[in-house]
Amino acid sequence: LLQRFGVQAELTCVKRGFFPRGGGEIKLTVAEGHCGRPLRPISMTDPGTLSRVYGQAFAAGANEAQQLDHMIEEARRVLRGRLAPEIPIDIEKVLETPDTASGTGTAITLVAATDTGCLFGATQFKDPKQRLSSADCGAKAAETLLK
């Protein structure tokens, strides 16, 4: 998306943070000569047709990793119930280590991509205070994406 604005940059997740502790780190690397320049205007008035859904389900902590399968399965079930069967759904499982995450937790991020380059996203983290099951967390992210 940044390239459409005329920016050559790379965004990297150095360390993932989880609610409520946080502590995540990202790194933005902008190509030489692109800092301080105005962004090129873009027009994204045509949302296009859905071409695929992709995402990642993250877990940090030994007990959290087991929950990802339920989260992914339920997100897929909700999406499959509302999307055309030919739309690919690819949700990757990511197991964080103490070096790549701050604290413990689980979360899922889903993206709907269209044939015109539009991206629509939804994220849901598992908040222990809300007592959402992993499956409920996946379903909630999918339902949000479909709105």
Short mmCIF file of N, CA, C and O in Angstrom, two decimals:
data_model
loop_
_atom_site.label_atom_id
_atom_site.label_comp_id
_atom_site.label_asym_id
_atom_site.label_seq_id
_atom_site.Cartn_x
_atom_site.Cartn_y
_atom_site.Cartn_z
N LEU A 1 0.83 -1.20 0.00
CA LEU A 1 0.00 0.00 0.00
C LEU A 1 0.87 1.26 0.00
O LEU A 1 0.55 2.21 -0.68
N LEU A 2 1.96 1.22 0.76
CA LEU A 2 2.84 2.39 0.80
C LEU A 2 3.39 2.73 -0.59
O LEU A 2 3.55 3.90 -0.92
N GLN A 3 3.66 1.71 -1.40
CA GLN A 3 4.18 1.95 -2.74
C GLN A 3 3.17 2.72 -3.59
O GLN A 3 3.57 3.51 -4.45
N ARG A 4 1.88 2.51 -3.35
CA ARG A 4 0.87 3.27 -4.11
C ARG A 4 0.94 4.75 -3.77
O ARG A 4 0.56 5.59 -4.58
N PHE A 5 1.42 5.08 -2.58
CA PHE A 5 1.62 6.48 -2.17
C PHE A 5 2.96 7.02 -2.65
O PHE A 5 3.30 8.16 -2.38
N GLY A 6 3.76 6.18 -3.30
CA GLY A 6 5.06 6.61 -3.79
C GLY A 6 6.16 6.49 -2.75
O GLY A 6 7.20 7.13 -2.85
N VAL A 7 5.96 5.66 -1.74
CA VAL A 7 6.94 5.49 -0.67
C VAL A 7 7.55 4.10 -0.76
O VAL A 7 6.83 3.11 -0.91
N GLN A 8 8.85 4.04 -0.69
CA GLN A 8 9.53 2.75 -0.61
C GLN A 8 9.94 2.56 0.84
O GLN A 8 10.85 3.22 1.34
N ALA A 9 9.22 1.66 1.52
CA ALA A 9 9.47 1.44 2.94
C ALA A 9 9.13 0.01 3.30
O ALA A 9 8.42 -0.69 2.59
N GLU A 10 9.69 -0.42 4.43
CA GLU A 10 9.43 -1.76 4.94
C GLU A 10 9.08 -1.65 6.42
O GLU A 10 9.77 -0.98 7.19
N LEU A 11 7.99 -2.30 6.81
CA LEU A 11 7.55 -2.32 8.20
C LEU A 11 7.76 -3.73 8.73
O LEU A 11 7.28 -4.70 8.14
N THR A 12 8.48 -3.85 9.83
CA THR A 12 8.82 -5.15 10.40
C THR A 12 8.38 -5.19 11.85
O THR A 12 8.62 -4.24 12.61
N CYS A 13 7.74 -6.30 12.23
CA CYS A 13 7.40 -6.52 13.63
C CYS A 13 8.62 -7.14 14.31
O CYS A 13 8.98 -8.27 14.02
N VAL A 14 9.26 -6.38 15.18
CA VAL A 14 10.45 -6.84 15.88
C VAL A 14 10.04 -7.71 17.06
O VAL A 14 10.59 -8.78 17.29
N LYS A 15 9.04 -7.25 17.81
CA LYS A 15 8.57 -7.96 18.99
C LYS A 15 7.08 -7.68 19.14
O LYS A 15 6.66 -6.54 19.13
N ARG A 16 6.30 -8.75 19.26
CA ARG A 16 4.86 -8.62 19.40
C ARG A 16 4.50 -8.40 20.86
O ARG A 16 5.03 -9.04 21.75
N GLY A 17 3.61 -7.45 21.13
CA GLY A 17 3.13 -7.20 22.48
C GLY A 17 1.69 -7.68 22.62
O GLY A 17 0.93 -7.67 21.66
N PHE A 18 1.33 -8.13 23.80
CA PHE A 18 -0.02 -8.65 24.04
C PHE A 18 -0.69 -7.87 25.16
O PHE A 18 -0.04 -7.45 26.11
N PHE A 19 -2.00 -7.70 25.04
CA PHE A 19 -2.81 -7.02 26.03
C PHE A 19 -2.76 -7.78 27.34
O PHE A 19 -2.80 -9.01 27.33
N PRO A 20 -2.71 -7.16 28.46
CA PRO A 20 -2.69 -5.71 28.71
C PRO A 20 -1.28 -5.14 28.85
O PRO A 20 -1.12 -3.94 28.97
N ARG A 21 -0.28 -5.98 28.82
CA ARG A 21 1.09 -5.55 29.07
C ARG A 21 1.68 -4.72 27.93
O ARG A 21 2.43 -3.78 28.15
N GLY A 22 1.36 -5.07 26.70
CA GLY A 22 1.93 -4.36 25.56
C GLY A 22 3.40 -4.70 25.39
O GLY A 22 3.80 -5.84 25.56
N GLY A 23 4.20 -3.71 25.07
CA GLY A 23 5.64 -3.92 24.94
C GLY A 23 6.10 -4.33 23.55
O GLY A 23 7.26 -4.68 23.37
N GLY A 24 5.20 -4.27 22.57
CA GLY A 24 5.59 -4.63 21.21
C GLY A 24 6.48 -3.58 20.58
O GLY A 24 6.52 -2.43 21.02
N GLU A 25 7.24 -3.99 19.57
CA GLU A 25 8.12 -3.08 18.84
C GLU A 25 7.96 -3.30 17.34
O GLU A 25 7.89 -4.45 16.90
N ILE A 26 7.90 -2.20 16.60
CA ILE A 26 7.93 -2.29 15.15
C ILE A 26 9.08 -1.44 14.63
O ILE A 26 9.53 -0.51 15.30
N LYS A 27 9.54 -1.77 13.45
CA LYS A 27 10.63 -1.03 12.83
C LYS A 27 10.18 -0.60 11.44
O LYS A 27 9.76 -1.44 10.63
N LEU A 28 10.26 0.69 11.17
CA LEU A 28 9.94 1.23 9.87
C LEU A 28 11.24 1.69 9.22
O LEU A 28 11.95 2.53 9.76
N THR A 29 11.54 1.10 8.05
CA THR A 29 12.72 1.48 7.30
C THR A 29 12.27 2.14 6.01
O THR A 29 11.57 1.51 5.20
N VAL A 30 12.63 3.39 5.84
CA VAL A 30 12.24 4.15 4.65
C VAL A 30 13.47 4.29 3.76
O VAL A 30 14.55 4.65 4.23
N ALA A 31 13.29 4.00 2.48
CA ALA A 31 14.40 4.09 1.52
C ALA A 31 14.93 5.52 1.45
O ALA A 31 14.18 6.49 1.58
N GLU A 32 16.23 5.60 1.25
CA GLU A 32 16.88 6.90 1.16
C GLU A 32 16.22 7.76 0.09
O GLU A 32 15.87 7.29 -0.99
N GLY A 33 16.02 9.02 0.42
CA GLY A 33 15.41 9.95 -0.52
C GLY A 33 13.88 10.02 -0.42
O GLY A 33 13.26 10.81 -1.10
N HIS A 34 13.29 9.20 0.44
CA HIS A 34 11.83 9.20 0.56
C HIS A 34 11.35 9.92 1.82
O HIS A 34 10.16 10.17 1.96
N CYS A 35 12.23 10.23 2.73
CA CYS A 35 11.83 10.93 3.96
C CYS A 35 11.57 12.41 3.66
O CYS A 35 12.32 13.04 2.91
N GLY A 36 10.52 12.94 4.22
CA GLY A 36 10.21 14.36 4.07
C GLY A 36 9.53 14.73 2.78
O GLY A 36 9.18 15.90 2.58
N ARG A 37 9.32 13.78 1.89
CA ARG A 37 8.63 14.07 0.63
C ARG A 37 7.14 13.92 0.82
O ARG A 37 6.69 13.06 1.59
N PRO A 38 6.33 14.72 0.13
CA PRO A 38 4.88 14.55 0.24
C PRO A 38 4.43 13.22 -0.37
O PRO A 38 5.06 12.71 -1.30
N LEU A 39 3.36 12.68 0.16
CA LEU A 39 2.81 11.44 -0.37
C LEU A 39 2.07 11.70 -1.67
O LEU A 39 1.43 12.75 -1.84
N ARG A 40 2.14 10.76 -2.59
CA ARG A 40 1.40 10.85 -3.85
C ARG A 40 -0.06 10.51 -3.53
O ARG A 40 -0.34 9.52 -2.86
N PRO A 41 -1.01 11.34 -3.99
CA PRO A 41 -2.42 11.03 -3.72
C PRO A 41 -2.86 9.77 -4.48
O PRO A 41 -2.37 9.50 -5.58
N ILE A 42 -3.73 9.01 -3.87
CA ILE A 42 -4.29 7.83 -4.53
C ILE A 42 -5.81 7.90 -4.44
O ILE A 42 -6.37 8.60 -3.61
N SER A 43 -6.46 7.19 -5.33
CA SER A 43 -7.91 7.10 -5.33
C SER A 43 -8.30 5.63 -5.17
O SER A 43 -7.90 4.79 -5.97
N MET A 44 -9.05 5.35 -4.12
CA MET A 44 -9.50 3.98 -3.87
C MET A 44 -11.03 4.01 -3.67
O MET A 44 -11.53 3.61 -2.62
N THR A 45 -11.72 4.50 -4.67
CA THR A 45 -13.17 4.63 -4.56
C THR A 45 -13.91 3.37 -5.01
O THR A 45 -15.09 3.23 -4.73
N ASP A 46 -13.22 2.48 -5.70
CA ASP A 46 -13.83 1.23 -6.14
C ASP A 46 -13.34 0.10 -5.23
O ASP A 46 -12.18 -0.33 -5.34
N PRO A 47 -14.19 -0.38 -4.32
CA PRO A 47 -13.73 -1.43 -3.40
C PRO A 47 -13.41 -2.74 -4.11
O PRO A 47 -12.66 -3.56 -3.59
N GLY A 48 -13.96 -2.95 -5.28
CA GLY A 48 -13.67 -4.16 -6.03
C GLY A 48 -14.41 -5.38 -5.52
O GLY A 48 -15.33 -5.29 -4.72
N THR A 49 -13.97 -6.52 -5.99
CA THR A 49 -14.57 -7.81 -5.64
C THR A 49 -13.58 -8.59 -4.78
O THR A 49 -12.39 -8.63 -5.08
N LEU A 50 -14.09 -9.22 -3.75
CA LEU A 50 -13.24 -9.99 -2.85
C LEU A 50 -12.49 -11.06 -3.63
O LEU A 50 -13.08 -11.82 -4.39
N SER A 51 -11.17 -11.12 -3.44
CA SER A 51 -10.38 -12.12 -4.15
C SER A 51 -9.77 -13.16 -3.20
O SER A 51 -9.54 -14.29 -3.59
N ARG A 52 -9.51 -12.77 -1.94
CA ARG A 52 -8.98 -13.73 -0.98
C ARG A 52 -9.04 -13.17 0.43
O ARG A 52 -9.14 -11.96 0.63
N VAL A 53 -8.96 -14.07 1.39
CA VAL A 53 -8.85 -13.70 2.81
C VAL A 53 -7.60 -14.37 3.35
O VAL A 53 -7.36 -15.55 3.09
N TYR A 54 -6.81 -13.60 4.05
CA TYR A 54 -5.61 -14.17 4.66
C TYR A 54 -5.42 -13.55 6.05
O TYR A 54 -6.08 -12.58 6.40
N GLY A 55 -4.55 -14.15 6.80
CA GLY A 55 -4.30 -13.60 8.12
C GLY A 55 -3.32 -14.44 8.90
O GLY A 55 -2.72 -15.39 8.38
N GLN A 56 -3.19 -14.06 10.16
CA GLN A 56 -2.30 -14.78 11.07
C GLN A 56 -2.96 -14.85 12.43
O GLN A 56 -3.59 -13.90 12.88
N ALA A 57 -2.78 -16.00 13.08
CA ALA A 57 -3.18 -16.18 14.47
C ALA A 57 -1.89 -16.34 15.25
O ALA A 57 -1.04 -17.15 14.90
N PHE A 58 -1.74 -15.53 16.29
CA PHE A 58 -0.50 -15.47 17.05
C PHE A 58 -0.69 -16.02 18.45
O PHE A 58 -1.74 -15.81 19.06
N ALA A 59 0.33 -16.66 18.98
CA ALA A 59 0.32 -17.09 20.37
C ALA A 59 1.71 -16.95 20.95
O ALA A 59 2.70 -17.25 20.28
N ALA A 60 1.76 -16.47 22.18
CA ALA A 60 3.01 -16.42 22.94
C ALA A 60 2.74 -17.06 24.28
O ALA A 60 1.77 -16.73 24.96
N GLY A 61 3.56 -18.02 24.65
CA GLY A 61 3.38 -18.74 25.90
C GLY A 61 2.96 -20.17 25.62
O GLY A 61 2.19 -20.44 24.70
N ALA A 62 3.46 -21.09 26.42
CA ALA A 62 3.23 -22.52 26.20
C ALA A 62 1.74 -22.88 26.21
O ALA A 62 1.27 -23.64 25.36
N ASN A 63 0.98 -22.35 27.15
CA ASN A 63 -0.44 -22.69 27.24
C ASN A 63 -1.26 -22.05 26.12
O ASN A 63 -2.31 -22.56 25.75
N GLU A 64 -0.80 -20.95 25.62
CA GLU A 64 -1.54 -20.20 24.61
C GLU A 64 -1.48 -20.89 23.24
O GLU A 64 -2.43 -20.83 22.47
N ALA A 65 -0.39 -21.55 22.92
CA ALA A 65 -0.19 -22.14 21.60
C ALA A 65 -1.26 -23.16 21.25
O ALA A 65 -1.68 -23.27 20.10
N GLN A 66 -1.73 -23.90 22.23
CA GLN A 66 -2.73 -24.94 21.99
C GLN A 66 -4.07 -24.35 21.53
O GLN A 66 -4.88 -25.04 20.92
N GLN A 67 -4.30 -23.09 21.81
CA GLN A 67 -5.58 -22.47 21.52
C GLN A 67 -5.71 -22.00 20.07
O GLN A 67 -6.82 -21.73 19.60
N LEU A 68 -4.60 -21.89 19.36
CA LEU A 68 -4.63 -21.34 18.01
C LEU A 68 -5.46 -22.16 17.04
O LEU A 68 -6.15 -21.60 16.19
N ASP A 69 -5.39 -23.48 17.12
CA ASP A 69 -6.15 -24.31 16.19
C ASP A 69 -7.65 -24.02 16.30
O ASP A 69 -8.33 -23.91 15.28
N HIS A 70 -8.16 -23.89 17.53
CA HIS A 70 -9.59 -23.58 17.72
C HIS A 70 -9.94 -22.21 17.16
O HIS A 70 -10.99 -22.02 16.54
N MET A 71 -9.05 -21.25 17.36
CA MET A 71 -9.27 -19.89 16.88
C MET A 71 -9.34 -19.87 15.34
O MET A 71 -10.25 -19.27 14.75
N ILE A 72 -8.39 -20.55 14.71
CA ILE A 72 -8.33 -20.58 13.25
C ILE A 72 -9.52 -21.35 12.67
O ILE A 72 -10.15 -20.89 11.70
N GLU A 73 -9.83 -22.49 13.24
CA GLU A 73 -10.96 -23.30 12.74
C GLU A 73 -12.27 -22.52 12.79
O GLU A 73 -13.06 -22.57 11.85
N GLU A 74 -12.51 -21.81 13.89
CA GLU A 74 -13.77 -21.08 14.01
C GLU A 74 -13.82 -19.88 13.08
O GLU A 74 -14.86 -19.60 12.49
N ALA A 75 -12.70 -19.19 12.91
CA ALA A 75 -12.67 -18.08 11.96
C ALA A 75 -12.98 -18.59 10.55
O ALA A 75 -13.79 -18.00 9.83
N ARG A 76 -12.36 -19.70 10.16
CA ARG A 76 -12.63 -20.29 8.84
C ARG A 76 -14.09 -20.71 8.70
O ARG A 76 -14.69 -20.52 7.65
N ARG A 77 -14.66 -21.30 9.76
CA ARG A 77 -16.04 -21.77 9.71
C ARG A 77 -16.99 -20.59 9.46
O ARG A 77 -17.88 -20.65 8.60
N VAL A 78 -16.79 -19.50 10.18
CA VAL A 78 -17.64 -18.32 10.01
C VAL A 78 -17.48 -17.74 8.61
O VAL A 78 -18.46 -17.42 7.94
N LEU A 79 -16.24 -17.62 8.14
CA LEU A 79 -15.99 -17.06 6.81
C LEU A 79 -16.58 -17.96 5.73
O LEU A 79 -17.23 -17.47 4.79
N ARG A 80 -16.37 -19.27 5.82
CA ARG A 80 -16.88 -20.21 4.81
C ARG A 80 -18.40 -20.15 4.73
O ARG A 80 -18.98 -20.33 3.66
N GLY A 81 -19.05 -19.89 5.85
CA GLY A 81 -20.51 -19.82 5.87
C GLY A 81 -21.07 -18.62 5.13
O GLY A 81 -22.24 -18.61 4.76
N ARG A 82 -20.23 -17.61 4.89
CA ARG A 82 -20.72 -16.39 4.25
C ARG A 82 -20.04 -16.03 2.94
O ARG A 82 -20.51 -15.15 2.23
N LEU A 83 -18.94 -16.69 2.62
CA LEU A 83 -18.20 -16.36 1.40
C LEU A 83 -18.41 -17.43 0.33
O LEU A 83 -18.69 -18.58 0.65
N ALA A 84 -18.21 -17.02 -0.90
CA ALA A 84 -18.28 -17.97 -2.01
C ALA A 84 -17.20 -19.04 -1.82
O ALA A 84 -16.10 -18.74 -1.35
N PRO A 85 -17.50 -20.27 -2.20
CA PRO A 85 -16.54 -21.36 -1.95
C PRO A 85 -15.20 -21.21 -2.68
O PRO A 85 -14.21 -21.77 -2.24
N GLU A 86 -15.17 -20.44 -3.75
CA GLU A 86 -13.91 -20.30 -4.49
C GLU A 86 -12.96 -19.26 -3.88
O GLU A 86 -11.81 -19.13 -4.32
N ILE A 87 -13.41 -18.51 -2.88
CA ILE A 87 -12.55 -17.52 -2.24
C ILE A 87 -11.56 -18.24 -1.32
O ILE A 87 -11.95 -18.92 -0.38
N PRO A 88 -10.26 -18.10 -1.58
CA PRO A 88 -9.28 -18.77 -0.72
C PRO A 88 -9.20 -18.11 0.65
O PRO A 88 -9.28 -16.89 0.77
N ILE A 89 -9.06 -18.94 1.67
CA ILE A 89 -8.89 -18.47 3.05
C ILE A 89 -7.61 -19.10 3.57
O ILE A 89 -7.51 -20.32 3.68
N ASP A 90 -6.63 -18.26 3.88
CA ASP A 90 -5.34 -18.75 4.36
C ASP A 90 -5.00 -18.03 5.67
O ASP A 90 -4.69 -16.84 5.66
N ILE A 91 -5.07 -18.76 6.77
CA ILE A 91 -4.74 -18.20 8.08
C ILE A 91 -3.54 -18.97 8.63
O ILE A 91 -3.62 -20.16 8.88
N GLU A 92 -2.46 -18.26 8.80
CA GLU A 92 -1.20 -18.85 9.24
C GLU A 92 -1.13 -18.88 10.78
O GLU A 92 -1.55 -17.94 11.45
N LYS A 93 -0.58 -19.94 11.31
CA LYS A 93 -0.35 -20.06 12.75
C LYS A 93 1.06 -19.58 13.05
O LYS A 93 2.02 -20.04 12.44
N VAL A 94 1.18 -18.63 14.00
CA VAL A 94 2.49 -18.07 14.37
C VAL A 94 2.70 -18.29 15.86
O VAL A 94 1.95 -17.77 16.69
N LEU A 95 3.72 -19.07 16.19
CA LEU A 95 4.07 -19.32 17.59
C LEU A 95 5.26 -18.43 17.94
O LEU A 95 6.36 -18.60 17.41
N GLU A 96 5.01 -17.47 18.80
CA GLU A 96 6.05 -16.52 19.20
C GLU A 96 6.93 -17.13 20.29
O GLU A 96 6.48 -17.97 21.07
N THR A 97 8.18 -16.70 20.33
CA THR A 97 9.12 -17.12 21.37
C THR A 97 9.33 -15.95 22.31
O THR A 97 8.92 -14.81 22.00
N PRO A 98 9.97 -16.16 23.45
CA PRO A 98 10.27 -15.02 24.33
C PRO A 98 11.08 -13.92 23.64
O PRO A 98 10.99 -12.76 24.02
N ASP A 99 11.85 -14.28 22.63
CA ASP A 99 12.62 -13.27 21.89
C ASP A 99 11.76 -12.44 20.95
O ASP A 99 12.12 -11.32 20.59
N THR A 100 10.62 -13.00 20.51
CA THR A 100 9.78 -12.31 19.52
C THR A 100 8.46 -11.80 20.10
O THR A 100 7.63 -11.30 19.36
N ALA A 101 8.27 -11.94 21.42
CA ALA A 101 7.04 -11.46 22.04
C ALA A 101 7.31 -10.98 23.45
O ALA A 101 8.21 -11.46 24.12
N SER A 102 6.51 -10.02 23.86
CA SER A 102 6.57 -9.51 25.22
C SER A 102 5.33 -10.01 25.95
O SER A 102 4.21 -9.64 25.60
N GLY A 103 5.48 -10.90 26.90
CA GLY A 103 4.33 -11.43 27.64
C GLY A 103 3.73 -12.64 26.94
O GLY A 103 4.33 -13.25 26.07
N THR A 104 2.53 -12.99 27.37
CA THR A 104 1.81 -14.12 26.80
C THR A 104 0.44 -13.66 26.32
O THR A 104 -0.10 -12.67 26.80
N GLY A 105 -0.11 -14.40 25.37
CA GLY A 105 -1.44 -14.07 24.87
C GLY A 105 -1.67 -14.66 23.50
O GLY A 105 -0.81 -15.31 22.92
N THR A 106 -2.89 -14.45 23.01
CA THR A 106 -3.26 -14.89 21.66
C THR A 106 -4.03 -13.77 20.97
O THR A 106 -4.69 -12.95 21.62
N ALA A 107 -3.93 -13.75 19.66
CA ALA A 107 -4.64 -12.76 18.84
C ALA A 107 -4.75 -13.30 17.43
O ALA A 107 -4.01 -14.20 17.02
N ILE A 108 -5.71 -12.76 16.69
CA ILE A 108 -5.88 -13.12 15.29
C ILE A 108 -6.11 -11.85 14.48
O ILE A 108 -6.82 -10.94 14.92
N THR A 109 -5.47 -11.78 13.33
CA THR A 109 -5.65 -10.68 12.39
C THR A 109 -6.07 -11.26 11.05
O THR A 109 -5.43 -12.19 10.55
N LEU A 110 -7.15 -10.72 10.49
CA LEU A 110 -7.67 -11.18 9.19
C LEU A 110 -7.70 -10.02 8.21
O LEU A 110 -8.00 -8.88 8.60
N VAL A 111 -7.41 -10.31 6.95
CA VAL A 111 -7.43 -9.29 5.90
C VAL A 111 -8.22 -9.83 4.72
O VAL A 111 -7.99 -10.95 4.27
N ALA A 112 -9.15 -9.01 4.22
CA ALA A 112 -9.89 -9.32 3.00
C ALA A 112 -9.30 -8.46 1.89
O ALA A 112 -9.29 -7.23 1.99
N ALA A 113 -8.76 -9.09 0.85
CA ALA A 113 -8.14 -8.39 -0.27
C ALA A 113 -9.07 -8.44 -1.47
O ALA A 113 -9.71 -9.46 -1.72
N THR A 114 -9.13 -7.34 -2.21
CA THR A 114 -10.00 -7.30 -3.39
C THR A 114 -9.16 -7.19 -4.66
O THR A 114 -7.96 -6.92 -4.61
N ASP A 115 -9.82 -7.34 -5.77
CA ASP A 115 -9.13 -7.29 -7.07
C ASP A 115 -8.69 -5.89 -7.46
O ASP A 115 -7.97 -5.72 -8.44
N THR A 116 -9.09 -4.86 -6.71
CA THR A 116 -8.64 -3.49 -7.00
C THR A 116 -7.56 -3.04 -6.03
O THR A 116 -7.14 -1.89 -6.06
N GLY A 117 -7.09 -3.94 -5.17
CA GLY A 117 -6.03 -3.61 -4.24
C GLY A 117 -6.49 -3.10 -2.89
O GLY A 117 -5.66 -2.75 -2.04
N CYS A 118 -7.80 -3.04 -2.67
CA CYS A 118 -8.30 -2.61 -1.36
C CYS A 118 -8.10 -3.73 -0.35
O CYS A 118 -8.21 -4.91 -0.68
N LEU A 119 -7.79 -3.32 0.87
CA LEU A 119 -7.61 -4.26 1.97
C LEU A 119 -8.52 -3.85 3.12
O LEU A 119 -8.54 -2.69 3.51
N PHE A 120 -9.25 -4.81 3.65
CA PHE A 120 -10.12 -4.59 4.79
C PHE A 120 -9.64 -5.53 5.89
O PHE A 120 -9.38 -6.71 5.63
N GLY A 121 -9.52 -5.02 7.11
CA GLY A 121 -8.94 -5.85 8.15
C GLY A 121 -9.76 -5.91 9.42
O GLY A 121 -10.60 -5.05 9.68
N ALA A 122 -9.48 -6.94 10.21
CA ALA A 122 -10.10 -7.12 11.52
C ALA A 122 -9.10 -7.82 12.42
O ALA A 122 -8.38 -8.72 11.98
N THR A 123 -9.06 -7.41 13.67
CA THR A 123 -8.17 -8.01 14.65
C THR A 123 -8.95 -8.27 15.93
O THR A 123 -9.80 -7.47 16.32
N GLN A 124 -8.65 -9.38 16.56
CA GLN A 124 -9.27 -9.70 17.85
C GLN A 124 -8.21 -10.34 18.73
O GLN A 124 -7.52 -11.27 18.31
N PHE A 125 -8.05 -9.83 19.93
CA PHE A 125 -7.15 -10.46 20.88
C PHE A 125 -7.99 -11.14 21.95
O PHE A 125 -9.15 -10.78 22.17
N LYS A 126 -7.42 -12.10 22.58
CA LYS A 126 -8.11 -12.83 23.64
C LYS A 126 -7.85 -12.10 24.95
O LYS A 126 -6.75 -12.16 25.49
N ASP A 127 -8.85 -11.42 25.44
CA ASP A 127 -8.77 -10.66 26.68
C ASP A 127 -9.23 -11.56 27.82
O ASP A 127 -10.40 -11.95 27.86
N PRO A 128 -8.36 -11.89 28.75
CA PRO A 128 -8.74 -12.78 29.85
C PRO A 128 -9.92 -12.24 30.67
O PRO A 128 -10.71 -13.00 31.21
N LYS A 129 -10.08 -10.92 30.72
CA LYS A 129 -11.18 -10.33 31.49
C LYS A 129 -12.54 -10.59 30.84
O LYS A 129 -13.55 -10.66 31.51
N GLN A 130 -12.56 -10.70 29.53
CA GLN A 130 -13.82 -10.95 28.81
C GLN A 130 -14.19 -12.42 28.78
O GLN A 130 -15.30 -12.77 28.43
N ARG A 131 -13.25 -13.27 29.11
CA ARG A 131 -13.46 -14.72 29.14
C ARG A 131 -13.98 -15.27 27.81
O ARG A 131 -14.85 -16.13 27.78
N LEU A 132 -13.46 -14.74 26.73
CA LEU A 132 -13.77 -15.28 25.41
C LEU A 132 -12.98 -16.57 25.22
O LEU A 132 -11.79 -16.61 25.53
N SER A 133 -13.61 -17.58 24.69
CA SER A 133 -12.86 -18.78 24.32
C SER A 133 -12.05 -18.46 23.07
O SER A 133 -12.29 -17.48 22.38
N SER A 134 -11.10 -19.32 22.77
CA SER A 134 -10.31 -19.13 21.55
C SER A 134 -11.21 -19.18 20.32
O SER A 134 -11.04 -18.40 19.39
N ALA A 135 -12.17 -20.10 20.32
CA ALA A 135 -13.10 -20.21 19.20
C ALA A 135 -13.92 -18.93 19.06
O ALA A 135 -14.11 -18.42 17.95
N ASP A 136 -14.39 -18.37 20.18
CA ASP A 136 -15.16 -17.12 20.14
C ASP A 136 -14.31 -15.98 19.60
O ASP A 136 -14.81 -15.12 18.88
N CYS A 137 -13.05 -15.98 19.96
CA CYS A 137 -12.13 -14.94 19.48
C CYS A 137 -11.99 -15.01 17.96
O CYS A 137 -12.06 -13.99 17.27
N GLY A 138 -11.82 -16.21 17.42
CA GLY A 138 -11.73 -16.38 15.96
C GLY A 138 -13.01 -15.99 15.27
O GLY A 138 -13.00 -15.33 14.22
N ALA A 139 -14.15 -16.39 15.85
CA ALA A 139 -15.46 -16.06 15.26
C ALA A 139 -15.68 -14.55 15.27
O ALA A 139 -16.17 -13.98 14.27
N LYS A 140 -15.32 -13.89 16.35
CA LYS A 140 -15.53 -12.44 16.45
C LYS A 140 -14.70 -11.68 15.41
O LYS A 140 -15.18 -10.74 14.79
N ALA A 141 -13.47 -12.12 15.19
CA ALA A 141 -12.63 -11.48 14.17
C ALA A 141 -13.25 -11.67 12.78
O ALA A 141 -13.31 -10.72 11.99
N ALA A 142 -13.71 -12.87 12.50
CA ALA A 142 -14.33 -13.15 11.18
C ALA A 142 -15.60 -12.33 11.00
O ALA A 142 -15.84 -11.77 9.93
N GLU A 143 -16.43 -12.26 12.03
CA GLU A 143 -17.68 -11.48 11.94
C GLU A 143 -17.40 -10.01 11.73
O GLU A 143 -18.08 -9.33 10.95
N THR A 144 -16.38 -9.49 12.39
CA THR A 144 -15.99 -8.08 12.20
C THR A 144 -15.53 -7.85 10.78
O THR A 144 -15.87 -6.85 10.17
N LEU A 145 -14.75 -8.75 10.23
CA LEU A 145 -14.26 -8.61 8.87
C LEU A 145 -15.42 -8.61 7.87
O LEU A 145 -15.38 -7.89 6.86
N LEU A 146 -16.43 -9.37 8.13
CA LEU A 146 -17.56 -9.50 7.20
C LEU A 146 -18.53 -8.31 7.25
O LEU A 146 -19.37 -8.19 6.38
N LYS A 147 -18.39 -7.43 8.22
CA LYS A 147 -19.30 -6.27 8.34
C LYS A 147 -19.08 -5.27 7.24
O LYS A 147 -18.05 -5.02 6.77
#
